[in-house]
Coordinates of C-alpha atoms in Angstrom, one line a residue:
Chain G
M21 CA -7.7 -0.1 36.9
S22 CA -8.2 1.1 33.2
A23 CA -7.6 -1.3 30.4
L24 CA -5.9 1.6 28.6
S25 CA -4.8 5.0 29.7
L26 CA -3.6 7.9 27.8
R27 CA -1.8 10.8 29.5
G28 CA -1.0 14.0 27.7
I29 CA -0.4 12.3 24.4
T30 CA 0.9 14.8 21.7
K31 CA 2.2 14.0 18.3
Q32 CA 4.5 16.1 16.0
F33 CA 5.1 15.6 12.3
G34 CA 8.2 17.8 11.8
K35 CA 7.2 21.1 13.4
T36 CA 3.4 20.4 12.9
E37 CA 1.6 19.3 16.1
T38 CA -1.3 17.1 15.1
I39 CA -2.4 15.7 18.4
H40 CA -2.5 18.2 21.3
G41 CA -2.2 16.5 24.7
I42 CA -4.9 13.8 24.8
D43 CA -6.0 12.3 28.2
L44 CA -8.2 9.2 28.2
E45 CA -9.2 6.4 30.2
I46 CA -10.6 3.2 28.8
D47 CA -12.1 0.6 30.9
A48 CA -11.6 -3.2 30.5
G49 CA -14.1 -4.7 28.1
E50 CA -15.2 -1.4 26.8
F51 CA -16.0 -0.7 23.1
V52 CA -14.7 2.8 22.5
V53 CA -15.1 4.6 19.1
F54 CA -12.8 7.5 18.1
V55 CA -14.9 9.6 15.6
G56 CA -14.3 12.8 13.8
P57 CA -13.8 14.3 10.5
S58 CA -10.9 13.4 8.2
G59 CA -7.7 14.8 9.5
C60 CA -8.8 15.1 13.1
G61 CA -6.0 12.7 14.3
K62 CA -8.2 9.7 15.2
S63 CA -6.2 7.3 13.1
T64 CA -2.9 8.7 14.2
L65 CA -4.0 8.4 17.9
L66 CA -4.9 4.7 17.3
R67 CA -1.5 4.1 15.5
M68 CA 0.3 5.4 18.6
I69 CA -1.7 3.1 20.7
A70 CA -0.7 0.4 18.4
G71 CA 3.0 1.3 18.4
L72 CA 3.0 2.3 14.7
E73 CA 3.6 6.0 15.4
E74 CA 6.0 7.3 17.9
V75 CA 4.5 9.3 20.8
T76 CA 6.1 12.8 20.8
A77 CA 5.0 13.4 24.6
G78 CA 2.8 11.8 27.1
A79 CA 2.4 8.1 28.2
I80 CA 0.3 5.2 27.3
K81 CA -0.5 2.5 29.7
I82 CA -2.1 -0.8 28.9
G83 CA -3.3 -2.4 32.1
D84 CA -0.5 -1.5 34.5
R85 CA 2.3 -1.5 31.9
D86 CA 3.7 1.6 30.5
V87 CA 4.0 0.9 26.7
T88 CA 4.8 4.2 25.4
T89 CA 8.2 3.4 24.1
R90 CA 7.5 -0.5 23.5
P91 CA 7.4 -2.0 20.1
P92 CA 3.8 -3.2 18.8
S93 CA 4.7 -6.8 19.4
E94 CA 5.2 -6.2 23.1
R95 CA 1.9 -4.3 23.8
R96 CA -0.5 -7.2 23.5
V97 CA -2.6 -5.4 21.0
A98 CA -4.0 -6.4 17.6
M99 CA -4.9 -4.2 14.7
V100 CA -7.5 -4.5 11.9
F101 CA -6.6 -2.2 9.0
Q102 CA -9.0 -0.4 6.6
S103 CA -7.3 -2.0 3.6
Y104 CA -7.4 -5.5 5.3
A105 CA -3.5 -5.7 4.8
L106 CA -3.7 -9.5 4.2
Y107 CA -0.6 -11.1 2.9
P108 CA -1.7 -11.5 -0.9
H109 CA 0.8 -14.6 -1.5
M110 CA -0.6 -16.5 1.5
T111 CA -3.7 -18.5 1.9
V112 CA -6.3 -17.6 4.4
A113 CA -4.9 -20.4 6.7
E114 CA -1.3 -19.0 6.3
N115 CA -2.6 -15.4 6.7
L116 CA -4.0 -16.5 10.2
S117 CA -1.0 -18.5 11.2
F118 CA 1.9 -16.4 9.9
G119 CA 2.5 -14.3 13.0
M120 CA 2.5 -17.3 15.3
R121 CA 4.7 -19.4 12.9
M122 CA 7.2 -16.6 12.9
R123 CA 7.2 -16.2 16.7
G124 CA 7.8 -20.0 16.9
V125 CA 4.5 -20.8 18.6
A126 CA 4.2 -24.7 18.9
K127 CA 2.2 -26.2 16.0
G128 CA -0.5 -27.6 18.2
V129 CA -1.2 -24.2 19.7
I130 CA -1.3 -22.6 16.4
A131 CA -3.8 -25.1 15.1
Q132 CA -6.0 -24.7 18.1
K133 CA -6.1 -20.9 17.8
V134 CA -6.7 -20.9 14.0
Q135 CA -9.5 -23.3 14.5
M136 CA -11.1 -21.1 17.1
A137 CA -10.8 -18.1 14.7
V138 CA -12.2 -20.1 11.7
E139 CA -15.3 -21.4 13.6
M140 CA -16.0 -17.9 15.3
L141 CA -15.7 -16.1 11.9
R142 CA -17.1 -19.0 9.5
L143 CA -13.9 -19.0 7.6
A144 CA -13.7 -22.9 7.0
P145 CA -14.8 -22.7 3.2
Y146 CA -12.1 -20.1 2.4
L147 CA -8.9 -21.6 4.2
D148 CA -7.0 -22.6 1.1
R149 CA -8.0 -19.5 -1.0
K150 CA -5.7 -16.4 -1.4
P151 CA -7.0 -12.9 -0.5
G152 CA -7.3 -12.2 -4.2
A153 CA -10.2 -14.8 -4.5
L154 CA -12.2 -13.3 -1.6
S155 CA -14.8 -10.7 -1.4
G156 CA -14.2 -7.5 0.6
G157 CA -16.4 -8.8 3.5
Q158 CA -14.5 -12.1 3.5
C159 CA -11.1 -10.3 3.4
Q160 CA -12.2 -8.2 6.4
R161 CA -13.3 -11.2 8.3
V162 CA -9.8 -12.9 7.6
A163 CA -8.2 -9.6 8.9
I164 CA -10.3 -9.8 12.1
G165 CA -9.5 -13.5 12.5
R166 CA -5.6 -12.5 12.2
A167 CA -6.2 -10.2 15.0
L168 CA -8.3 -12.8 17.1
V169 CA -5.6 -15.5 17.0
Q170 CA -3.2 -13.0 18.7
E171 CA -5.5 -13.0 21.7
P172 CA -4.7 -9.3 22.6
D173 CA -5.7 -7.3 25.5
V174 CA -6.8 -4.5 23.1
F175 CA -8.2 -4.8 19.7
L176 CA -7.7 -1.8 17.4
F177 CA -9.9 -1.3 14.3
D178 CA -8.9 1.4 11.7
E179 CA -12.0 2.2 9.8
P180 CA -12.5 -1.5 9.0
L181 CA -15.8 -1.0 7.1
S182 CA -14.7 1.9 4.9
N183 CA -13.9 -0.3 1.9
L184 CA -17.1 -2.3 1.9
D185 CA -20.5 -1.5 0.3
A186 CA -23.4 -0.3 2.3
E187 CA -25.1 -3.7 2.8
L188 CA -21.7 -5.5 3.7
R189 CA -20.9 -2.6 6.0
L190 CA -24.1 -3.1 8.0
K191 CA -23.5 -6.9 8.1
T192 CA -20.0 -6.7 9.2
R193 CA -20.8 -4.0 11.8
L194 CA -23.3 -6.3 13.4
E195 CA -20.7 -9.1 13.4
I196 CA -18.2 -6.9 15.0
A197 CA -20.7 -6.0 17.6
A198 CA -21.4 -9.6 18.3
L199 CA -17.7 -10.5 18.6
H200 CA -17.3 -7.9 21.1
K201 CA -20.2 -9.2 23.1
R202 CA -18.8 -12.8 22.8
L203 CA -15.3 -11.9 23.6
G204 CA -15.7 -9.1 26.1
K205 CA -12.4 -7.6 25.1
T206 CA -11.5 -4.0 25.1
M207 CA -11.9 -2.7 21.6
I208 CA -11.0 0.7 20.1
Y209 CA -12.6 1.6 16.7
V210 CA -11.8 4.5 14.5
T211 CA -14.5 5.9 12.1
H212 CA -15.7 9.0 10.5
D213 CA -19.1 7.4 10.3
Q214 CA -21.2 8.7 13.1
V215 CA -23.8 5.9 12.5
E216 CA -21.0 3.3 13.2
A217 CA -20.0 5.4 16.3
M218 CA -23.6 5.4 17.7
T219 CA -24.4 1.8 17.0
L220 CA -21.2 0.1 18.2
A221 CA -19.9 2.1 21.0
D222 CA -20.1 1.9 24.8
K223 CA -18.1 5.2 24.8
I224 CA -17.5 7.7 22.0
V225 CA -14.7 9.9 21.8
V226 CA -15.2 12.9 19.4
L227 CA -12.0 14.4 18.0
R228 CA -11.4 17.5 16.1
D229 CA -8.0 19.0 15.0
G230 CA -6.2 16.7 17.4
V231 CA -8.3 17.7 20.5
V232 CA -10.9 15.6 22.2
E233 CA -14.2 17.7 22.0
Q234 CA -16.2 15.3 24.2
V235 CA -16.3 11.8 25.7
G236 CA -19.5 10.0 26.7
K237 CA -22.0 7.3 26.0
P238 CA -23.7 7.6 22.5
M239 CA -27.0 8.8 23.9
D240 CA -25.3 11.2 26.3
L241 CA -23.7 12.9 23.3
Y242 CA -26.9 12.9 21.3
H243 CA -28.8 14.6 24.0
S244 CA -26.4 16.7 25.6
P245 CA -23.6 17.8 23.1
A246 CA -20.8 19.7 24.6
N247 CA -20.5 22.2 21.9
L248 CA -21.6 23.0 18.4
F249 CA -19.0 20.7 16.8
V250 CA -20.4 17.6 18.6
A251 CA -23.9 18.6 18.1
G252 CA -23.4 18.9 14.4
F253 CA -21.3 15.7 14.1
I254 CA -23.4 13.3 16.0
G255 CA -27.0 12.7 14.7
S256 CA -28.0 12.2 11.0
P257 CA -29.2 14.4 9.4
A258 CA -27.2 16.9 11.2
M259 CA -28.5 19.3 13.8
N260 CA -29.9 22.5 12.7
F261 CA -28.3 25.8 13.8
L262 CA -30.0 29.1 13.9
P263 CA -28.2 32.3 15.2
A264 CA -30.6 34.0 17.6
E265 CA -30.8 36.5 20.5
F266 CA -31.8 35.2 23.8
M267 CA -34.5 37.1 25.7
A268 CA -35.5 36.4 29.3
L269 CA -39.3 37.1 29.7
A270 CA -41.3 36.6 32.9
E271 CA -43.5 33.9 31.7
F272 CA -41.1 32.0 29.3
N273 CA -37.7 32.7 27.7
Q274 CA -37.5 33.1 23.9
A275 CA -35.1 33.0 21.1
V276 CA -35.4 36.0 18.6
F277 CA -34.2 35.5 15.1
A278 CA -33.0 38.1 12.7
D279 CA -36.4 38.5 10.9
G280 CA -38.1 39.1 14.3
S281 CA -39.7 35.6 14.5
Q282 CA -39.4 34.0 17.9
W283 CA -39.0 30.4 19.2
L284 CA -40.3 29.8 22.7
L285 CA -37.9 28.2 25.0
G286 CA -40.0 27.6 28.1
K287 CA -37.9 27.7 31.3
K288 CA -34.6 27.0 29.3
D289 CA -32.2 29.7 30.7
A290 CA -29.2 31.4 29.3
P291 CA -27.4 34.6 29.5
V292 CA -29.1 37.4 27.6
G293 CA -27.5 38.1 24.2
K294 CA -26.3 36.2 21.1
V295 CA -26.8 32.4 21.2
T296 CA -27.1 29.7 18.7
V297 CA -30.3 27.5 18.7
G298 CA -29.7 23.9 17.8
I299 CA -32.6 21.7 17.0
R300 CA -32.4 18.2 15.5
P301 CA -34.5 17.5 12.3
E302 CA -36.4 14.7 14.1
H303 CA -37.4 17.0 16.9
I304 CA -39.3 19.4 14.9
R305 CA -43.0 18.9 14.4
L306 CA -45.4 20.5 11.8
D307 CA -47.9 22.6 13.6
R308 CA -50.3 24.8 11.3
S309 CA -51.2 27.0 14.3
S310 CA -47.4 27.7 15.2
A311 CA -46.3 31.4 14.8
M312 CA -42.8 30.1 14.0
R313 CA -43.2 29.9 10.0
A314 CA -40.8 28.2 7.3
R315 CA -40.7 28.1 3.5
V316 CA -40.3 24.8 2.0
N317 CA -37.4 24.8 -0.6
T318 CA -36.9 20.9 -1.3
V319 CA -38.8 17.8 -0.4
E320 CA -37.3 14.3 -0.2
Q321 CA -39.6 11.4 0.2
L322 CA -38.0 8.3 1.2
G323 CA -41.0 6.3 2.0
A324 CA -40.8 5.8 5.8
T325 CA -39.6 9.2 6.2
A326 CA -39.5 12.5 4.4
Y327 CA -37.0 15.3 4.7
L328 CA -38.2 18.9 4.3
Y329 CA -35.5 21.4 3.5
C330 CA -36.8 25.0 4.4
S331 CA -35.8 28.5 5.3
V332 CA -36.3 29.9 8.8
A333 CA -35.5 33.5 9.2
G334 CA -33.2 33.3 6.2
Q335 CA -31.4 30.1 7.5
P336 CA -31.6 26.7 6.0
I337 CA -33.0 23.8 8.2
C338 CA -33.9 20.4 7.7
I339 CA -37.1 18.8 9.1
E340 CA -37.5 15.0 9.5
V341 CA -41.3 13.9 9.1
R342 CA -42.4 10.3 9.7
G343 CA -44.5 8.8 6.8
V344 CA -45.5 10.5 3.5
I345 CA -46.1 14.3 3.5
D346 CA -47.9 16.4 1.0
A347 CA -46.0 19.6 1.5
R348 CA -44.7 21.1 -1.7
V349 CA -41.9 23.4 -2.9
G350 CA -42.9 26.9 -2.0
D351 CA -45.5 26.1 0.7
E352 CA -45.5 27.9 4.0
I353 CA -45.4 25.7 7.1
G354 CA -45.7 26.1 10.9
L355 CA -43.0 24.4 13.1
H356 CA -43.1 23.5 16.8
T357 CA -40.4 22.0 18.8
A358 CA -40.6 21.1 22.5
P359 CA -38.3 23.2 24.7
E360 CA -36.5 20.2 26.1
H361 CA -35.4 19.4 22.5
I362 CA -33.8 22.7 21.9
H363 CA -30.2 23.2 22.5
L364 CA -28.5 26.5 23.2
F365 CA -24.8 27.4 22.6
D366 CA -23.1 30.6 23.5
A367 CA -21.0 32.8 21.2
Q368 CA -18.0 30.4 21.7
G369 CA -20.1 27.4 20.6
V370 CA -20.3 25.9 24.1
A371 CA -23.4 24.4 25.2
I372 CA -25.5 26.5 27.7
Chain P
M26 CA -17.5 -6.1 -48.4
K27 CA -16.3 -2.5 -48.3
K28 CA -12.9 -2.0 -49.7
P29 CA -10.6 -0.5 -47.1
S30 CA -9.8 3.2 -48.1
L31 CA -6.2 4.3 -48.7
R32 CA -6.8 6.8 -45.8
S33 CA -7.4 3.9 -43.3
V34 CA -4.6 1.8 -44.6
L35 CA -1.9 4.3 -44.7
P36 CA -1.3 4.9 -41.0
L37 CA -1.1 1.0 -40.6
L38 CA 1.3 0.8 -43.5
F39 CA 3.4 3.6 -42.0
R40 CA 3.5 1.7 -38.6
Y41 CA 4.4 -1.5 -40.2
V42 CA 7.4 0.2 -42.1
A43 CA 8.5 1.9 -38.9
I44 CA 8.5 -1.4 -37.1
M45 CA 10.5 -3.1 -39.9
I46 CA 13.2 -0.4 -39.9
V47 CA 13.6 -0.7 -36.1
L48 CA 13.7 -4.5 -36.5
L49 CA 16.3 -4.0 -39.3
F50 CA 18.5 -2.2 -36.8
T51 CA 17.9 -4.3 -33.7
V52 CA 17.5 -7.8 -35.0
G53 CA 19.5 -7.3 -38.2
P54 CA 23.0 -7.5 -36.9
F55 CA 22.2 -10.6 -34.9
L56 CA 20.7 -12.3 -37.9
W57 CA 23.8 -11.2 -39.9
L58 CA 26.0 -12.8 -37.3
L59 CA 23.9 -16.1 -37.5
S60 CA 24.2 -16.1 -41.1
T61 CA 27.9 -15.6 -41.1
S62 CA 28.3 -18.3 -38.5
L63 CA 26.4 -20.8 -40.7
K64 CA 28.4 -20.1 -43.9
S65 CA 30.8 -22.7 -45.2
A66 CA 34.4 -22.0 -45.9
G67 CA 33.8 -21.9 -49.6
E68 CA 31.4 -19.1 -49.4
N69 CA 32.7 -15.5 -49.5
I70 CA 31.3 -13.7 -46.7
F71 CA 32.5 -10.4 -48.2
A72 CA 30.9 -10.9 -51.5
Y73 CA 29.0 -8.0 -53.1
P74 CA 26.2 -7.7 -53.2
P75 CA 25.9 -9.5 -49.6
M76 CA 24.3 -12.8 -49.5
F77 CA 22.1 -13.0 -46.3
V78 CA 21.1 -16.6 -46.7
P79 CA 23.9 -19.1 -46.5
Q80 CA 24.2 -21.1 -49.9
Q81 CA 25.7 -24.2 -48.3
P82 CA 24.6 -23.9 -44.5
T83 CA 26.9 -25.7 -42.1
L84 CA 27.5 -26.2 -38.4
D85 CA 31.0 -26.9 -39.1
N86 CA 32.1 -23.5 -37.6
F87 CA 30.6 -24.3 -34.3
F88 CA 32.3 -27.7 -34.2
R89 CA 35.5 -25.8 -34.9
V90 CA 35.0 -23.4 -32.2
V91 CA 34.5 -26.1 -29.7
E92 CA 37.5 -28.0 -30.9
S93 CA 39.9 -25.2 -31.0
Q94 CA 39.0 -23.6 -27.7
P95 CA 37.7 -25.0 -24.5
F96 CA 34.2 -23.3 -25.0
F97 CA 32.5 -25.5 -22.6
V98 CA 34.9 -24.4 -19.8
Y99 CA 34.2 -20.8 -20.8
L100 CA 30.5 -21.5 -20.7
K101 CA 30.7 -23.2 -17.3
N102 CA 32.7 -20.2 -15.9
S103 CA 30.3 -17.8 -17.5
A104 CA 27.4 -19.7 -16.1
L105 CA 28.9 -20.0 -12.7
V106 CA 29.9 -16.2 -12.5
A107 CA 26.6 -15.1 -13.9
A108 CA 24.7 -17.4 -11.5
L109 CA 26.6 -16.2 -8.4
S110 CA 26.5 -12.6 -9.3
V111 CA 22.8 -12.6 -10.2
A112 CA 22.0 -14.5 -7.0
L113 CA 24.1 -12.2 -4.9
N114 CA 22.8 -9.0 -6.5
L115 CA 19.2 -10.0 -5.9
L116 CA 19.9 -11.0 -2.4
L117 CA 22.2 -7.9 -1.4
A118 CA 20.5 -5.3 -3.4
S119 CA 17.2 -6.0 -2.1
L120 CA 18.6 -6.3 1.4
A121 CA 20.2 -2.8 1.1
A122 CA 17.0 -1.5 -0.6
Y123 CA 14.5 -2.4 2.0
P124 CA 15.7 -0.1 4.7
L125 CA 16.2 2.7 2.1
A126 CA 12.5 2.1 1.1
R127 CA 10.9 1.5 4.4
I128 CA 13.0 2.0 7.5
P129 CA 13.4 5.7 8.5
F130 CA 16.8 6.4 9.9
T131 CA 19.1 9.5 9.9
G132 CA 20.9 10.2 6.6
R133 CA 18.6 8.1 4.5
A134 CA 17.9 10.5 2.0
V135 CA 21.7 11.4 1.7
L136 CA 22.7 7.9 1.4
F137 CA 20.1 7.4 -1.5
I138 CA 21.5 10.5 -3.3
V139 CA 25.0 9.3 -3.0
L140 CA 23.8 5.7 -4.3
L141 CA 22.1 7.5 -7.3
S142 CA 25.2 9.5 -8.0
S143 CA 27.4 6.6 -7.9
M144 CA 25.4 5.2 -10.9
M145 CA 26.5 8.2 -12.9
I146 CA 30.3 7.3 -12.7
P147 CA 31.5 5.1 -15.6
F148 CA 33.2 1.9 -14.7
Q149 CA 36.2 3.2 -16.8
L150 CA 37.0 5.8 -14.1
L151 CA 36.7 3.4 -11.3
M152 CA 38.6 0.5 -13.1
I153 CA 42.0 1.3 -11.7
P154 CA 41.2 1.7 -8.1
V155 CA 38.8 -1.4 -8.3
Y156 CA 41.6 -3.3 -9.9
E157 CA 44.1 -2.2 -7.2
L158 CA 41.8 -3.1 -4.5
A159 CA 40.9 -6.6 -6.1
I160 CA 44.7 -7.4 -6.5
S161 CA 45.3 -6.2 -2.9
L162 CA 42.6 -8.7 -1.7
G163 CA 44.2 -11.5 -3.8
L164 CA 41.3 -11.7 -6.1
Q165 CA 43.2 -12.0 -9.3
N166 CA 42.4 -15.1 -11.3
T167 CA 39.6 -16.2 -8.9
Y168 CA 35.8 -16.6 -9.4
L169 CA 35.4 -14.3 -6.4
G170 CA 37.4 -11.7 -8.5
L171 CA 34.7 -12.0 -11.3
V172 CA 31.8 -12.0 -9.2
L173 CA 32.3 -9.2 -6.4
P174 CA 32.0 -6.2 -8.6
H175 CA 28.6 -7.4 -9.7
A176 CA 27.5 -8.8 -6.3
C177 CA 25.6 -5.6 -5.3
T178 CA 25.0 -3.0 -7.9
A179 CA 23.8 0.6 -7.2
F180 CA 21.2 0.2 -10.1
G181 CA 19.9 -3.0 -8.2
I182 CA 19.4 -1.2 -5.1
F183 CA 17.7 1.6 -6.7
F184 CA 15.5 -0.7 -8.6
M185 CA 14.5 -2.7 -5.6
R186 CA 13.8 0.4 -3.5
Q187 CA 11.3 1.4 -6.0
A188 CA 9.8 -2.1 -6.1
F189 CA 9.4 -2.0 -2.2
L190 CA 7.9 1.5 -2.3
S191 CA 5.1 0.0 -4.4
V192 CA 4.1 -2.5 -1.6
P193 CA 1.3 -1.0 0.6
A194 CA 2.7 0.1 4.0
A195 CA -0.2 -1.6 5.8
I196 CA 0.8 -5.1 4.7
E197 CA 4.2 -4.4 6.5
E198 CA 2.6 -2.9 9.4
A199 CA 0.4 -5.8 9.8
A200 CA 3.3 -8.0 10.0
I201 CA 4.9 -5.8 12.6
M202 CA 1.7 -6.0 14.6
D203 CA 1.9 -9.7 14.2
G204 CA 5.4 -9.5 16.0
V205 CA 7.3 -10.5 13.1
S206 CA 11.0 -9.2 12.9
R207 CA 12.1 -6.8 10.2
L208 CA 14.5 -9.4 8.6
R209 CA 11.7 -11.9 8.6
I210 CA 9.2 -9.4 7.0
W211 CA 11.8 -8.7 4.2
W212 CA 12.2 -12.3 3.5
F213 CA 8.6 -13.8 3.9
V214 CA 6.6 -10.8 3.1
M215 CA 8.3 -8.2 1.1
L216 CA 10.4 -10.3 -1.2
P217 CA 7.4 -12.6 -2.5
L218 CA 5.6 -9.4 -3.1
V219 CA 8.2 -7.9 -5.5
K220 CA 8.9 -11.2 -7.5
P221 CA 8.4 -9.4 -10.9
S222 CA 10.9 -6.8 -10.0
L223 CA 13.4 -9.5 -8.9
A224 CA 12.9 -11.3 -12.2
T225 CA 13.5 -8.1 -14.0
L226 CA 16.6 -7.4 -12.0
A227 CA 17.9 -11.0 -12.6
V228 CA 17.5 -10.5 -16.4
F229 CA 19.3 -7.1 -16.3
S230 CA 22.1 -8.4 -14.1
F231 CA 22.4 -11.6 -16.1
I232 CA 22.9 -9.5 -19.3
A233 CA 25.4 -7.2 -17.8
V234 CA 27.6 -10.0 -16.2
W235 CA 27.2 -12.5 -19.3
G236 CA 28.3 -9.7 -21.6
D237 CA 31.0 -8.2 -19.4
F238 CA 34.3 -8.1 -21.3
L239 CA 36.5 -5.3 -19.7
W240 CA 36.5 -6.6 -15.9
P241 CA 37.2 -10.2 -16.8
L242 CA 39.8 -9.1 -19.2
I243 CA 41.9 -7.2 -16.7
I244 CA 41.4 -9.5 -13.6
I245 CA 41.7 -12.9 -15.4
D246 CA 44.7 -14.1 -17.3
Q247 CA 44.4 -17.8 -16.7
P248 CA 42.5 -19.3 -19.8
S249 CA 41.0 -21.9 -17.5
L250 CA 38.9 -19.1 -15.7
F251 CA 38.1 -17.3 -19.1
T252 CA 34.4 -16.3 -19.5
L253 CA 32.7 -16.6 -22.9
P254 CA 33.5 -13.0 -24.1
L255 CA 37.2 -13.5 -23.5
G256 CA 36.9 -16.9 -25.3
V257 CA 35.3 -15.1 -28.2
N258 CA 37.9 -12.4 -28.2
R259 CA 40.7 -15.1 -28.2
L260 CA 39.1 -16.6 -31.5
A261 CA 39.7 -13.3 -33.1
S262 CA 43.5 -13.3 -32.2
T263 CA 44.3 -16.9 -32.7
F264 CA 42.9 -17.5 -36.0
S265 CA 43.9 -14.4 -37.6
L266 CA 40.4 -13.2 -37.6
D267 CA 38.3 -16.0 -39.1
W268 CA 35.0 -14.2 -39.1
R269 CA 33.0 -17.3 -39.4
L270 CA 34.5 -18.7 -36.2
V271 CA 34.2 -15.4 -34.3
A272 CA 30.6 -15.2 -35.4
A273 CA 30.0 -18.9 -34.3
G274 CA 31.5 -18.1 -30.9
A275 CA 29.5 -15.0 -30.5
V276 CA 26.2 -17.0 -31.3
F277 CA 27.3 -19.8 -28.9
S278 CA 27.8 -17.1 -26.2
I279 CA 24.4 -15.3 -26.8
I280 CA 22.2 -18.6 -26.8
P281 CA 22.1 -18.8 -23.0
I282 CA 20.9 -15.1 -22.6
L283 CA 18.0 -15.9 -25.2
L284 CA 17.1 -18.9 -23.2
F285 CA 17.2 -17.0 -19.9
F286 CA 15.2 -14.3 -21.3
T287 CA 12.6 -16.7 -22.7
F288 CA 12.1 -18.2 -19.4
T289 CA 11.9 -14.9 -17.5
Q290 CA 10.0 -12.9 -20.3
R291 CA 6.8 -12.7 -18.6
Y292 CA 8.1 -11.3 -15.3
F293 CA 10.6 -9.1 -17.1
I294 CA 8.0 -7.3 -19.2
E295 CA 5.6 -7.1 -16.2
G296 CA 8.4 -5.7 -14.0
A297 CA 9.7 -3.2 -16.6
M298 CA 5.9 -1.9 -17.1
K299 CA 5.6 -1.6 -13.4
G300 CA 8.9 0.4 -13.3
A301 CA 7.6 2.5 -15.9
V302 CA 4.4 3.5 -14.2
K303 CA 5.6 3.8 -10.7
G304 CA 9.1 5.1 -11.5

C-alpha cells in the first residue's frame, strides 16, 4: 500500500485551472521531490496534500485514509515552510512545543518530544532565543524540529532552502538527507533547483504547467528523459538541443543539421524526418579529427572544469571540459559524442 | 571654521519658522488654557495686551474645581468607561477583524465595504435611533450605556484588519498545520504579532471615549454618573462662566490623556507609521 496516493487531482482558482488531473503514488519511506519552474503548480500540489488548499477534484489518500476533505490537523502531515514561519514572539523551545501545548498533550510527552528534536537537530544552545536572534540555517532547523515533534506520517518541505545562502544550503541539504535516512519517513520536497532534486530524491516528479511531465529515479530522468522539457530541466548545465533531419543509412544513421554538417548516431533509430538532437555538455568530447566542427564564442574557466560556449550549425551549444583548456574565442574545434549519449526527440518534443 | 552661508542657513530657518507656526496652532491653545487655569482671581484674564505667563501663579482654581464639583467621581467614571470601552474595542474589533482579514467566506468583501461605509455616517445622524435603542434596552444612566457605543467601532475593525493583513500568512498556516484552532491562533499567534497596532488603537479609542461629550450628555442625567467632559460643562453653567475654573477643569480632564499617551507613545508612533506604509 502506498504511503500517499493522488488520484486525478485538479485545482481551479476562479476559472483558471492550474493543476490538471495529477495521479501519483508515493511509497512509504520514499523521498519524493516535486521539481519544476516557477508557476508549474508544485507548491500548490504540496499545499493540497497539506490541506492548506482545497482540492477542486480528485482524491488524496494518506495510508488507507481518504483525507481529501480533512483539515490539515487530521492528516498526520507536517510542513516546513520556505520562510521558516516561526512564531517570532516565542522562544525556540516555545516554538517547538506550541502545537502540542495547544492540543493539550501531556507535559511529560511534550518535554520528551522536544528533547528528541533538540538532540537530533542540535538546537540545545538556542532554546531560549527568539527567531530574530537566529541565523537563517538555525531558523530552518527549528522549523524542521517543529515538524519533527508532530511525528507525522508524511513530511512536507516547501522550498526550505531557498532563503539560505549557497554554503548553508548545501549543509542543510545534507542534514535533511541524513534526517530522512535516520527517520525513514515519507518526505515530499518541493524545489525549483534541479541539483537539490537530483541529490535528495529517491523519486523525482517533474511538473510543468500543472501537469506531471515525468516521474522516476534521478538517474533515470538524467539518462532517459521523456521529453525535451525534462531533458532541458534535469542536468546542469542544461542539455544542448540542435534541430536536425534524421537520415537512416545502411551502415549508420545520422543527424543532418541545417548547414549540412552531420552527427553520427550509430544504430540509434528514429522515423526519418525532423528531429531534435539532445546532447549533454558533459558528454561532448573535443576531437581534432572530427568532421563535426564548432566555433568557440566564450570560454569560462572554473579550475576543475571549463565551459566552452560554441556555435554548431548556427545553434548555440555548451561543452563541459574537465581541467584547464587552452581554446580561445574564435577557435574552430572538432566535437565527438558517443552515440549512446545522444538523445533524439520527435517534432512534438517526445523522446524517441 | 568656515562661516555657514546664508544659502545653507535659510532652508533651516524656514523649517524652524514653519514648525513654530504649527506649534503655535497646536500647542498654543493648550498652553493658553494652562495659563488661564493658573491665573489668580486678582488677575484680569481678558487684559490687553494678553499676558501669557501668570503674574501670581496659583493652584487655587484646581482646588476650587475639586471642592465645587465631585471631580474625582467624574474622573473615576471617565476612567472606568474609558478602560471598559478601550478593552472591549480592542477585543471585539480584533475578533471581528481577523476573519475579515484571513478567513475566506461568502460576502466577506461586501461586509467589509458596508463596514467602511458605516464609518462615513456622522454620529449626529445616528444619534436619535441609537438613543431610542439604548432607552429601550434600559441603558439610560448606566455605565453600560456609556460603554456600548464605543465597544466595537468600525474604525477599530478596519484598523485591526489592516494589521492582521500585514502578518505573513505562512505563520498562521504553520499554526494550522500544528493543529491549533482558529480562535487560539487569533489569541496566541496573531494578537501578539499586532501589539503595536493594538496600542495605537488603544490610544485612538481612549482619546475618543475620554473626550466624548455628546453621547454621555444625552444618555446620562444623573450627576453621579457624569464623565469629565460633562463635569467641565457643569462648571461653565454653575459658576456663570468663571473661565479660570473651566480652564482648570479642562486641564484636569486632559492630564490622563497625556499620561496615557506618554506610556503608549512608542507603540503609537510605530503603529501609526506601519499604518502609513501598509495602509
